[in-house]
Short mmCIF file of C-alpha atoms in Angstrom, two decimals:
data_model
loop_
_atom_site.label_atom_id
_atom_site.label_comp_id
_atom_site.label_asym_id
_atom_site.label_seq_id
_atom_site.Cartn_x
_atom_site.Cartn_y
_atom_site.Cartn_z
CA MET A 136 143.89 37.23 104.94
CA GLU A 137 146.93 38.95 102.83
CA SER A 138 145.44 37.07 99.41
CA TRP A 139 141.95 39.82 100.81
CA LYS A 140 143.93 42.36 101.15
CA ALA A 141 145.70 41.80 97.59
CA LEU A 142 141.81 41.14 96.21
CA VAL A 143 141.23 44.78 97.66
CA VAL A 144 143.67 46.11 95.63
CA GLN A 145 143.69 44.69 92.08
CA ILE A 146 139.67 44.71 92.11
CA MET A 147 139.02 48.42 93.64
CA THR A 148 141.80 50.14 91.50
CA PRO A 149 141.00 49.88 88.26
CA ARG A 150 137.91 49.62 88.42
CA VAL A 151 137.34 53.38 90.61
CA CYS A 152 140.15 54.59 88.44
CA LEU A 153 137.99 53.88 85.21
CA CYS A 154 134.98 55.11 85.95
CA ALA A 155 136.98 58.54 87.38
CA GLY A 156 138.78 58.68 83.52
CA LEU A 157 135.49 57.81 81.96
CA ARG A 158 133.42 60.84 83.59
CA CYS A 159 136.63 62.81 82.70
CA ARG A 160 135.99 62.47 79.12
CA ARG A 161 132.72 62.87 79.06
CA SER A 162 132.80 65.66 80.83
CA THR A 163 134.61 67.70 78.05
CA SER A 164 131.45 67.28 75.90
CA LYS A 165 129.15 70.02 76.55
CA GLN A 166 126.27 68.75 74.76
CA ALA A 167 125.56 66.84 77.60
CA TYR A 168 127.77 67.50 80.59
CA GLY A 169 128.85 70.31 82.60
CA PRO A 170 132.99 71.28 83.48
CA PRO A 171 135.13 68.20 84.65
CA LYS A 172 134.60 67.49 88.59
CA GLN A 173 137.48 67.12 90.58
CA GLN A 174 137.95 63.70 92.15
CA PRO A 175 136.59 63.19 95.69
CA GLU A 176 139.72 61.12 97.71
CA VAL A 177 139.01 57.40 97.48
CA TRP A 178 138.55 55.77 100.73
CA TYR A 179 141.29 52.92 99.92
CA LYS A 180 143.87 55.48 99.49
CA ALA A 181 144.93 55.16 103.57
CA ALA A 182 146.51 51.69 102.77
CA SER A 183 149.53 53.79 101.50
CA LYS A 184 150.65 54.62 105.37
CA PRO A 185 153.47 52.78 106.39
CA VAL A 186 152.84 49.59 107.99
CA GLN A 187 153.24 49.20 111.37
CA ARG A 188 154.21 45.96 112.66
CA ASN A 189 152.34 44.24 115.95
CA ALA A 190 155.17 42.54 117.66
CA LYS A 191 152.96 39.94 119.50
CA HIS A 192 150.50 38.86 116.53
CA ASN A 193 153.41 39.69 113.91
CA ARG A 194 150.78 41.79 111.21
CA SER A 195 149.58 45.24 110.22
CA ASP A 196 148.35 46.65 113.02
CA ASN A 197 145.44 48.18 109.95
CA MET A 198 144.61 44.21 109.06
CA THR A 199 143.41 43.54 112.81
CA LEU A 200 139.49 43.24 111.52
CA SER A 201 137.75 40.31 112.89
CA GLY A 202 136.20 37.61 109.86
CA LYS A 203 132.72 39.03 109.85
CA ALA A 204 134.36 42.64 108.84
CA TRP A 205 136.32 41.09 106.14
CA THR A 206 132.78 40.08 104.72
CA TRP A 207 132.05 43.22 105.05
CA VAL A 208 134.37 44.81 103.23
CA VAL A 209 134.09 41.73 100.45
CA ALA A 210 130.32 42.84 100.21
CA GLY A 211 131.55 46.52 99.83
CA LEU A 212 134.10 45.72 97.02
CA LEU A 213 131.69 43.76 95.49
CA ALA A 214 129.18 46.61 95.00
CA VAL A 215 131.81 49.00 94.09
CA MET A 216 132.78 46.33 90.51
CA PHE A 217 128.72 46.49 89.78
CA LEU A 218 129.32 50.49 90.35
CA GLY A 219 132.22 50.86 88.22
CA THR A 220 130.56 48.80 85.47
CA ALA A 221 127.43 50.97 85.68
CA CYS A 222 129.74 53.61 85.33
CA VAL A 223 131.41 52.35 81.80
CA GLU A 224 128.18 51.63 80.97
CA GLY A 225 126.93 55.24 81.26
CA VAL A 226 124.52 53.75 83.71
CA GLY A 227 126.25 55.17 86.93
CA GLU A 228 126.15 58.71 85.72
CA PHE A 229 123.86 61.70 86.15
CA PRO A 230 123.97 63.80 83.12
CA VAL A 231 123.98 67.36 83.37
CA PRO A 232 121.72 69.53 81.35
CA ALA A 233 122.67 70.66 77.77
CA GLU A 234 124.27 73.95 77.32
CA GLU A 235 120.97 75.91 74.70
CA ALA A 236 122.24 76.64 71.86
CA PRO A 237 121.74 80.81 71.56
CA VAL A 238 118.75 81.95 69.93
CA PRO A 239 119.61 83.14 66.10
CA GLY A 240 119.08 86.95 65.81
CA VAL A 241 118.47 87.40 69.96
CA THR A 242 121.59 89.07 72.35
CA ASP A 243 121.20 91.04 75.31
CA ASP A 244 120.55 94.14 74.15
CA GLU A 245 119.20 93.52 69.89
CA VAL A 246 116.94 91.37 68.54
CA VAL A 247 117.46 91.30 64.29
CA LEU A 248 114.69 91.08 62.23
CA GLY A 249 114.79 90.56 58.34
CA THR A 250 112.44 91.03 55.39
CA HIS A 251 111.98 91.13 51.66
CA SER A 252 111.35 93.38 49.75
CA SER A 253 110.77 95.30 45.80
CA LEU A 254 113.14 98.64 46.43
CA THR A 255 113.19 98.21 42.29
CA GLY A 256 111.71 96.35 39.46
CA PRO A 257 107.80 96.72 38.43
CA VAL A 258 105.99 97.18 41.72
CA ALA A 259 109.00 99.38 43.80
CA VAL A 260 105.94 101.71 44.68
CA TYR A 261 105.73 99.48 47.73
CA SER A 262 109.03 99.69 48.77
CA GLN A 263 107.18 102.17 51.09
CA ILE A 264 105.79 99.47 53.03
CA ALA A 265 109.30 97.90 54.17
CA LEU A 266 111.02 101.81 55.25
CA ALA A 267 107.86 102.66 56.86
CA ILE A 268 108.41 99.90 58.85
CA ASN A 269 111.92 100.42 59.77
CA ALA A 270 111.04 104.52 60.61
CA TYR A 271 108.72 102.59 62.75
CA PHE A 272 111.58 100.07 64.52
CA GLU A 273 113.47 103.81 64.87
CA TYR A 274 110.91 105.63 66.50
CA VAL A 275 110.41 102.28 68.93
CA ASN A 276 113.92 102.21 69.75
CA GLU A 277 114.28 106.16 70.55
CA THR A 278 111.38 106.79 72.49
CA LYS A 279 111.03 103.76 73.95
CA GLY A 280 114.68 101.87 74.19
CA GLY A 281 112.88 99.11 72.32
CA VAL A 282 110.93 95.98 73.40
CA ASN A 283 111.79 94.42 76.76
CA GLY A 284 115.51 96.25 76.37
CA ARG A 285 116.23 95.17 72.92
CA THR A 286 116.55 97.72 70.60
CA ILE A 287 114.89 96.02 66.67
CA LYS A 288 117.22 96.10 63.83
CA LEU A 289 115.55 95.68 60.65
CA LEU A 290 117.62 93.75 57.93
CA ILE A 291 116.22 94.84 54.33
CA GLU A 292 116.60 93.22 51.07
CA ASP A 293 115.60 94.13 47.65
CA ASP A 294 114.14 91.19 44.86
CA GLY A 295 112.49 93.63 42.82
CA TYR A 296 109.13 91.65 42.75
CA SER A 297 111.73 88.38 41.53
CA PRO A 298 111.47 84.84 42.44
CA PRO A 299 114.70 83.62 42.13
CA LYS A 300 116.16 86.77 43.81
CA THR A 301 113.62 86.00 46.56
CA VAL A 302 115.32 82.28 47.31
CA ASP A 303 118.45 83.69 47.25
CA LEU A 304 117.95 86.72 49.20
CA VAL A 305 116.11 84.81 52.25
CA ARG A 306 118.62 82.01 52.20
CA LYS A 307 120.80 84.60 53.11
CA LEU A 308 118.81 86.42 55.51
CA VAL A 309 118.59 83.33 57.76
CA GLU A 310 121.92 81.40 56.71
CA GLU A 311 124.57 84.09 56.96
CA ASP A 312 122.92 87.17 58.78
CA ARG A 313 120.90 84.52 61.63
CA ILE A 314 117.83 86.49 61.78
CA PHE A 315 115.51 85.94 64.32
CA ALA A 316 112.36 86.00 62.17
CA LEU A 317 111.05 87.47 58.49
CA VAL A 318 108.64 90.03 58.91
CA ASN A 319 106.14 91.18 56.08
CA GLY A 320 107.47 89.48 53.15
CA PHE A 321 106.52 90.83 50.07
CA GLY A 322 104.37 89.54 47.28
CA THR A 323 102.88 86.47 46.61
CA PRO A 324 104.50 85.08 43.60
CA THR A 325 107.86 86.19 45.44
CA HIS A 326 107.25 85.13 48.93
CA LEU A 327 105.26 81.48 47.64
CA GLN A 328 108.80 80.25 46.95
CA VAL A 329 110.42 80.68 50.22
CA VAL A 330 107.52 79.66 52.56
CA ASP A 331 108.00 76.26 52.89
CA TYR A 332 111.79 76.76 53.69
CA LEU A 333 111.35 79.15 56.50
CA GLN A 334 108.76 76.20 58.01
CA GLU A 335 111.21 74.00 57.56
CA ASN A 336 113.97 75.99 59.51
CA GLY A 337 112.04 76.92 62.24
CA VAL A 338 112.09 80.76 61.37
CA PRO A 339 109.02 82.93 62.29
CA ASP A 340 107.07 83.88 59.05
CA LEU A 341 105.06 86.61 60.44
CA PHE A 342 102.54 89.21 58.88
CA VAL A 343 103.27 88.50 54.93
CA ALA A 344 102.63 91.66 52.74
CA THR A 345 100.10 89.93 50.61
CA GLY A 346 96.65 88.69 51.35
CA ALA A 347 97.34 85.67 49.61
CA THR A 348 95.27 82.38 51.45
CA GLU A 349 98.07 80.34 51.26
CA TRP A 350 99.36 81.93 54.31
CA VAL A 351 96.40 81.19 56.16
CA LYS A 352 94.35 78.39 55.14
CA ASP A 353 95.68 75.76 56.80
CA PRO A 354 97.47 77.16 60.27
CA GLU A 355 98.50 73.47 61.12
CA ALA A 356 100.51 73.20 58.29
CA ARG A 357 102.06 75.89 58.10
CA PRO A 358 102.03 77.12 61.90
CA MET A 359 105.50 79.93 61.44
CA VAL A 360 103.28 81.73 58.67
CA PHE A 361 100.39 84.84 59.53
CA GLY A 362 98.75 86.79 57.09
CA SER A 363 98.40 91.08 57.63
CA ILE A 364 95.61 92.26 54.82
CA PRO A 365 91.97 90.22 54.52
CA ASN A 366 92.99 87.57 52.58
CA TYR A 367 91.59 87.61 49.15
CA VAL A 368 89.18 85.29 48.79
CA GLY A 369 87.42 87.19 51.85
CA GLU A 370 87.85 90.33 50.50
CA GLY A 371 86.52 88.98 46.97
CA ILE A 372 83.53 87.81 48.39
CA ILE A 373 82.78 91.38 49.96
CA LEU A 374 83.62 93.31 46.95
CA GLY A 375 81.30 90.85 45.02
CA GLN A 376 78.57 90.78 47.81
CA HIS A 377 78.56 94.57 47.08
CA ILE A 378 78.63 94.45 43.23
CA ALA A 379 75.63 91.68 43.52
CA GLU A 380 73.78 94.81 45.65
CA THR A 381 74.52 97.03 43.03
CA TYR A 382 74.74 95.87 39.58
CA PRO A 383 72.45 92.63 39.47
CA GLY A 384 71.41 91.43 36.38
CA LEU A 385 74.39 93.06 34.31
CA LYS A 386 76.98 91.55 32.87
CA LEU A 387 80.07 90.96 35.04
CA GLY A 388 83.78 90.74 33.10
CA LEU A 389 86.97 90.03 35.24
CA MET A 390 90.28 91.01 35.31
CA SER A 391 93.72 89.35 36.77
CA GLN A 392 96.90 88.83 37.25
CA ASN A 393 97.88 85.57 36.19
CA ASP A 394 98.78 83.78 39.99
CA ASP A 395 97.53 83.17 42.66
CA PHE A 396 97.09 86.94 43.89
CA GLY A 397 94.85 87.19 41.23
CA ALA A 398 93.35 83.56 41.30
CA ASP A 399 92.01 84.14 45.01
CA GLY A 400 90.39 87.34 44.36
CA MET A 401 88.12 86.11 41.53
CA THR A 402 87.69 83.04 43.80
CA GLY A 403 86.33 85.75 45.86
CA ILE A 404 84.44 87.73 43.47
CA ARG A 405 82.52 85.00 42.17
CA ARG A 406 81.38 83.63 45.75
CA GLY A 407 80.36 86.92 46.63
CA VAL A 408 78.11 87.45 43.15
CA GLY A 409 76.56 84.24 42.96
CA ASP A 410 74.28 84.09 40.19
CA ALA A 411 72.99 87.80 40.90
CA LEU A 412 75.12 89.16 37.47
CA ASP A 413 76.84 86.81 34.92
CA ILE A 414 80.16 86.73 34.15
CA VAL A 415 80.57 87.22 30.35
CA GLY A 416 84.07 87.47 29.73
CA GLU A 417 87.53 86.86 31.94
CA GLU A 418 90.89 88.25 31.05
CA THR A 419 94.46 88.29 32.84
CA HIS A 420 97.78 89.61 32.60
CA GLU A 421 101.54 88.49 33.45
CA VAL A 422 103.53 91.08 36.27
CA LEU A 423 106.30 91.90 33.05
CA ASP A 424 103.39 93.33 30.53
CA VAL A 425 103.35 97.04 30.17
CA ASP A 426 99.49 98.18 29.61
CA LEU A 427 96.22 96.36 29.45
CA ALA A 428 95.07 97.73 26.88
CA SER A 429 94.23 94.37 24.89
CA GLN A 430 91.99 92.69 28.24
CA VAL A 431 89.92 96.15 28.03
CA ASP A 432 89.41 95.86 24.63
CA ARG A 433 87.98 92.63 24.93
CA LEU A 434 85.88 93.01 27.65
CA HIS A 435 84.51 95.89 25.73
CA ALA A 436 83.50 94.14 23.01
CA ALA A 437 81.38 91.21 25.16
CA GLY A 438 79.83 93.95 26.55
CA VAL A 439 80.08 94.02 30.47
CA ASP A 440 78.58 96.43 32.25
CA VAL A 441 81.13 96.06 35.75
CA ILE A 442 84.46 95.11 35.60
CA ALA A 443 86.08 93.35 38.83
CA ILE A 444 89.58 94.03 38.77
CA TRP A 445 92.77 92.57 40.93
CA ALA A 446 96.01 94.12 39.72
CA THR A 447 98.39 96.23 41.02
CA PRO A 448 98.41 100.25 41.07
CA GLN A 449 100.33 100.04 37.41
CA HIS A 450 98.58 98.13 35.58
CA PHE A 451 95.29 99.09 37.04
CA ALA A 452 95.67 102.87 36.10
CA THR A 453 96.63 101.94 32.92
CA ALA A 454 93.03 99.55 32.12
CA ILE A 455 90.89 102.70 33.83
CA LYS A 456 92.97 105.42 31.57
CA HIS A 457 92.21 103.26 28.21
CA ALA A 458 88.29 102.62 29.23
CA ARG A 459 88.15 106.26 29.81
CA LEU A 460 90.04 108.04 27.93
CA ASN A 461 90.31 105.90 24.65
CA LEU A 462 87.17 104.08 24.64
CA ASN A 463 85.24 107.23 26.48
CA TRP A 464 83.93 104.05 28.79
CA ASP A 465 82.79 104.93 31.26
CA VAL A 466 82.29 101.46 32.78
CA PRO A 467 82.29 100.96 36.92
CA PHE A 468 85.65 99.51 38.23
CA VAL A 469 85.48 97.32 41.42
CA LEU A 470 89.14 97.05 42.81
CA SER A 471 91.55 95.25 44.88
CA LEU A 472 92.32 96.87 48.01
CA VAL A 473 96.16 96.20 47.17
CA SER A 474 95.62 99.53 44.99
CA ALA A 475 93.30 101.62 46.87
CA ASN A 476 96.19 103.89 47.43
CA GLU A 477 97.28 107.50 46.87
CA LEU A 478 99.69 106.22 43.77
CA THR A 479 97.02 104.56 42.09
CA VAL A 480 95.42 108.00 42.10
CA LEU A 481 98.42 109.56 41.12
CA LEU A 482 98.75 107.44 37.98
CA ALA A 483 95.47 106.89 36.46
CA GLY A 484 94.47 110.72 37.53
CA PRO A 485 91.65 111.68 40.09
CA GLU A 486 89.17 112.72 37.49
CA VAL A 487 89.63 109.09 35.72
CA ILE A 488 89.47 107.02 38.86
CA GLU A 489 86.56 108.71 40.34
CA GLY A 490 84.02 106.18 41.38
CA THR A 491 86.22 103.19 42.02
CA VAL A 492 85.06 101.31 44.58
CA SER A 493 87.47 99.12 46.69
CA LEU A 494 88.29 97.84 50.41
CA GLY A 495 90.11 99.65 53.40
CA TYR A 496 91.11 98.44 56.92
CA LEU A 497 92.95 101.14 58.06
CA LYS A 498 92.42 105.27 58.29
CA SER A 499 93.26 107.19 55.88
CA ALA A 500 96.34 109.51 55.36
CA PHE A 501 93.85 112.63 54.61
CA GLU A 502 92.22 111.93 58.12
CA ILE A 503 94.71 114.53 59.69
CA ASP A 504 92.15 115.41 62.42
CA ASP A 505 92.69 112.18 64.20
CA PRO A 506 95.59 112.46 66.40
CA ASN A 507 97.04 109.05 65.64
CA VAL A 508 97.01 110.08 61.85
CA ALA A 509 98.52 112.97 62.71
CA LYS A 510 101.34 111.56 64.98
CA HIS A 511 101.70 108.99 62.08
CA HIS A 512 102.81 112.07 59.66
CA LYS A 513 105.31 113.39 62.05
CA LEU A 514 106.76 109.96 62.50
CA VAL A 515 107.13 108.94 58.99
CA GLN A 516 109.04 112.80 58.45
CA ASP A 517 111.27 111.94 61.15
CA TYR A 518 112.36 108.46 60.99
CA MET A 519 111.69 108.27 57.26
CA GLY A 520 112.08 111.52 55.88
CA ALA A 521 109.14 111.70 54.10
CA GLU A 522 107.13 114.67 53.11
CA ASN A 523 104.21 113.27 54.20
CA GLY A 524 102.31 109.35 55.13
CA ASN A 525 100.32 108.12 52.79
CA THR A 526 98.22 104.55 53.04
CA LEU A 527 101.17 102.47 52.20
CA THR A 528 103.28 103.98 55.07
CA LEU A 529 100.26 103.12 57.52
CA TYR A 530 100.79 99.73 56.87
CA GLY A 531 103.79 99.83 57.82
CA GLN A 532 103.53 101.41 61.10
CA TYR A 533 100.16 98.85 61.16
CA ILE A 534 102.84 95.88 60.42
CA GLY A 535 105.73 97.38 63.00
CA GLU A 536 102.52 97.81 65.86
CA LEU A 537 101.89 94.93 65.08
CA VAL A 538 105.72 93.17 65.38
CA GLU A 539 106.00 95.60 68.40
CA GLU A 540 102.98 94.32 70.42
CA ALA A 541 103.98 89.86 69.46
CA LEU A 542 107.46 91.14 71.22
CA ARG A 543 105.99 92.68 73.98
CA LYS A 544 104.16 89.48 74.74
CA ALA A 545 106.94 87.10 73.86
CA GLY A 546 108.38 88.34 76.64
CA PRO A 547 113.05 88.82 77.78
CA ASP A 548 113.08 85.18 77.15
CA LEU A 549 113.08 85.26 73.63
CA THR A 550 112.63 82.29 71.51
CA ARG A 551 110.92 81.46 68.42
CA GLU A 552 108.56 79.32 69.72
CA GLY A 553 106.97 81.77 72.27
CA LEU A 554 107.48 84.45 69.35
CA ILE A 555 104.66 82.11 67.84
CA GLU A 556 102.78 81.65 70.57
CA ALA A 557 102.90 85.19 71.17
CA ALA A 558 101.72 85.88 67.59
CA GLU A 559 98.70 83.35 68.46
CA SER A 560 97.14 85.36 71.31
CA PHE A 561 96.11 88.89 69.89
CA THR A 562 92.42 89.30 71.38
CA ASP A 563 90.76 92.40 70.30
CA PHE A 564 93.98 94.31 69.78
CA ARG A 565 93.78 98.15 68.82
CA CYS A 566 96.77 99.48 66.31
CA SER A 567 96.83 102.93 66.61
CA ILE A 568 95.65 103.55 62.96
CA CYS A 569 93.61 100.33 62.87
CA LEU A 570 89.57 100.15 61.96
CA GLY A 571 89.12 97.67 63.20
CA PRO A 572 90.35 94.42 66.15
CA VAL A 573 93.37 91.94 65.49
CA ASN A 574 92.66 88.62 66.49
CA THR A 575 94.70 85.38 66.38
CA SER A 576 95.18 81.98 67.51
CA PRO A 577 96.23 79.05 67.62
CA THR A 578 93.94 78.25 64.87
CA ASP A 579 93.32 81.03 63.08
CA HIS A 580 96.44 82.90 61.89
CA ASP A 581 94.77 85.82 59.75
CA PRO A 582 94.78 88.76 61.86
CA VAL A 583 92.49 91.04 59.44
CA GLN A 584 88.94 89.96 59.00
CA GLY A 585 87.16 91.95 57.21
CA GLY A 586 87.18 96.16 56.34
CA PHE A 587 85.10 99.03 54.92
CA LEU A 588 83.74 99.72 51.60
CA VAL A 589 85.92 102.95 50.20
CA ARG A 590 84.77 105.05 47.06
CA ALA A 591 87.01 106.99 45.01
CA GLU A 592 86.04 110.85 45.10
CA GLY A 593 88.08 113.83 44.31
CA GLY A 594 91.51 111.66 44.21
CA ARG A 595 91.11 110.18 48.39
CA TRP A 596 89.79 107.02 49.10
CA VAL A 597 86.01 107.31 51.37
CA ARG A 598 84.83 105.12 53.80
CA PHE A 599 81.39 104.46 53.39
CA GLY A 600 78.76 101.51 54.78
CA ASP A 601 79.23 98.88 57.74
CA LEU A 602 82.22 97.36 59.42
CA VAL A 603 82.33 93.95 57.13
CA THR A 604 83.56 91.07 58.66
CA TYR A 605 84.24 87.31 58.57
CA GLU A 606 85.73 86.80 61.96
CA GLY A 607 87.26 83.19 62.43
CA VAL A 608 85.86 81.60 59.42
CA LEU A 609 88.98 80.08 57.07
CA PRO A 610 89.16 81.19 53.72
CA GLY A 611 88.38 77.94 51.88
CA ASP A 612 85.18 77.84 53.58
CA MET A 613 83.78 81.30 53.24
CA MET A 614 80.87 82.03 51.45
CA VAL A 615 78.58 85.41 51.49
CA GLU A 616 77.00 83.75 54.69
CA ASP A 617 79.39 84.54 56.41
CA LEU A 618 79.99 88.07 56.16
CA ALA A 619 78.68 90.07 59.16
CA ARG A 620 77.96 93.52 59.50
#
């Protein structure tokens, strides 16, 4: 029996200690296991008590087990051997759930967002958008305590409308500043350089500040990105339909910026016009071109009767001023909504721009009898230091309200996945300054799908006609037949 006792000690001691030692080593890894556990007393420790000899049987008191009892002991030891081996091989452990990594840009009392904008450069006028978004967040922080107990911090980077700078600055926002999400990145040529980088890094890319179809044409391929304004194809179809109905049988000239911004717009115009007009000239321009006089000259020589133009305010102003003041040419212009704002009126002059047609989807800054527009003017005065609001600051507030609602719907336990789910769940959401509803879904990342025609009248962009929509139709498939009033 002494040989059995020796076997007990020989077998059990290394197996149990090995397993205990492995458990301690594993528990130092916070990825898979919790803190080290205190090891329980092992049952065979009683063998270390002083041995009392039994005179009659000349053997230890604790060795008085019967043969059957020792059979059970040996069976137990074999089980311990198996468990010890299982422990060594990782089978006998129950893993403790890993500690979740902190969500980038989120603390108990703050959420950090980022954006790239053009505070300087050829389209610096649009800097008012980012400043207005920030002003709205400051208003929310001060009057509402933020969203779900967290204040909103917006980091604004100035890329000067330069794509290479956009790449560097967005990398900084993601990798150094550790933003939770990118919001309203500005510009088609700039944001195209970072949209896939943001997707690959799992960074929500909310409400991009362009109507390029790249953001909304395939939500399955780019699930992290959302548009914000009517996409340029949809807008072009609406304006093209207006041209077809107003100027049938005449000659149409096209002018556009030589990138996706212009290309999408012209695709929509062509679909909207159909065969109602003859397209007799098409001119493009670059972002850094000084003016569009030569393009206007060529369309004038081609004898066009109406011009559809996709251009920023400065470029459009040079085009229409050259036509009106230098050529004495009263050709009608139909303009992308990105330039249907007060700056364009200022640059071109109210009399020069009179009668130009575009599209609108937000209330106008001059509608001060509307309490929400009046409230907007007060907001930008208090939190932005502006004298008054305008089309661009109204757009900035609209973006701020979308972000606020997405954060609210995402709930207090913020994750990037939860934010995307929230951004995909807008149903007939009405921002305070919107003219129509905002709807999104997992298959539709295009929040605003339609608008009202607007006309420059006395220096203001005045709505006319009915709301025109293309709700739920992706730009790749959209045609005039999809428009609804």
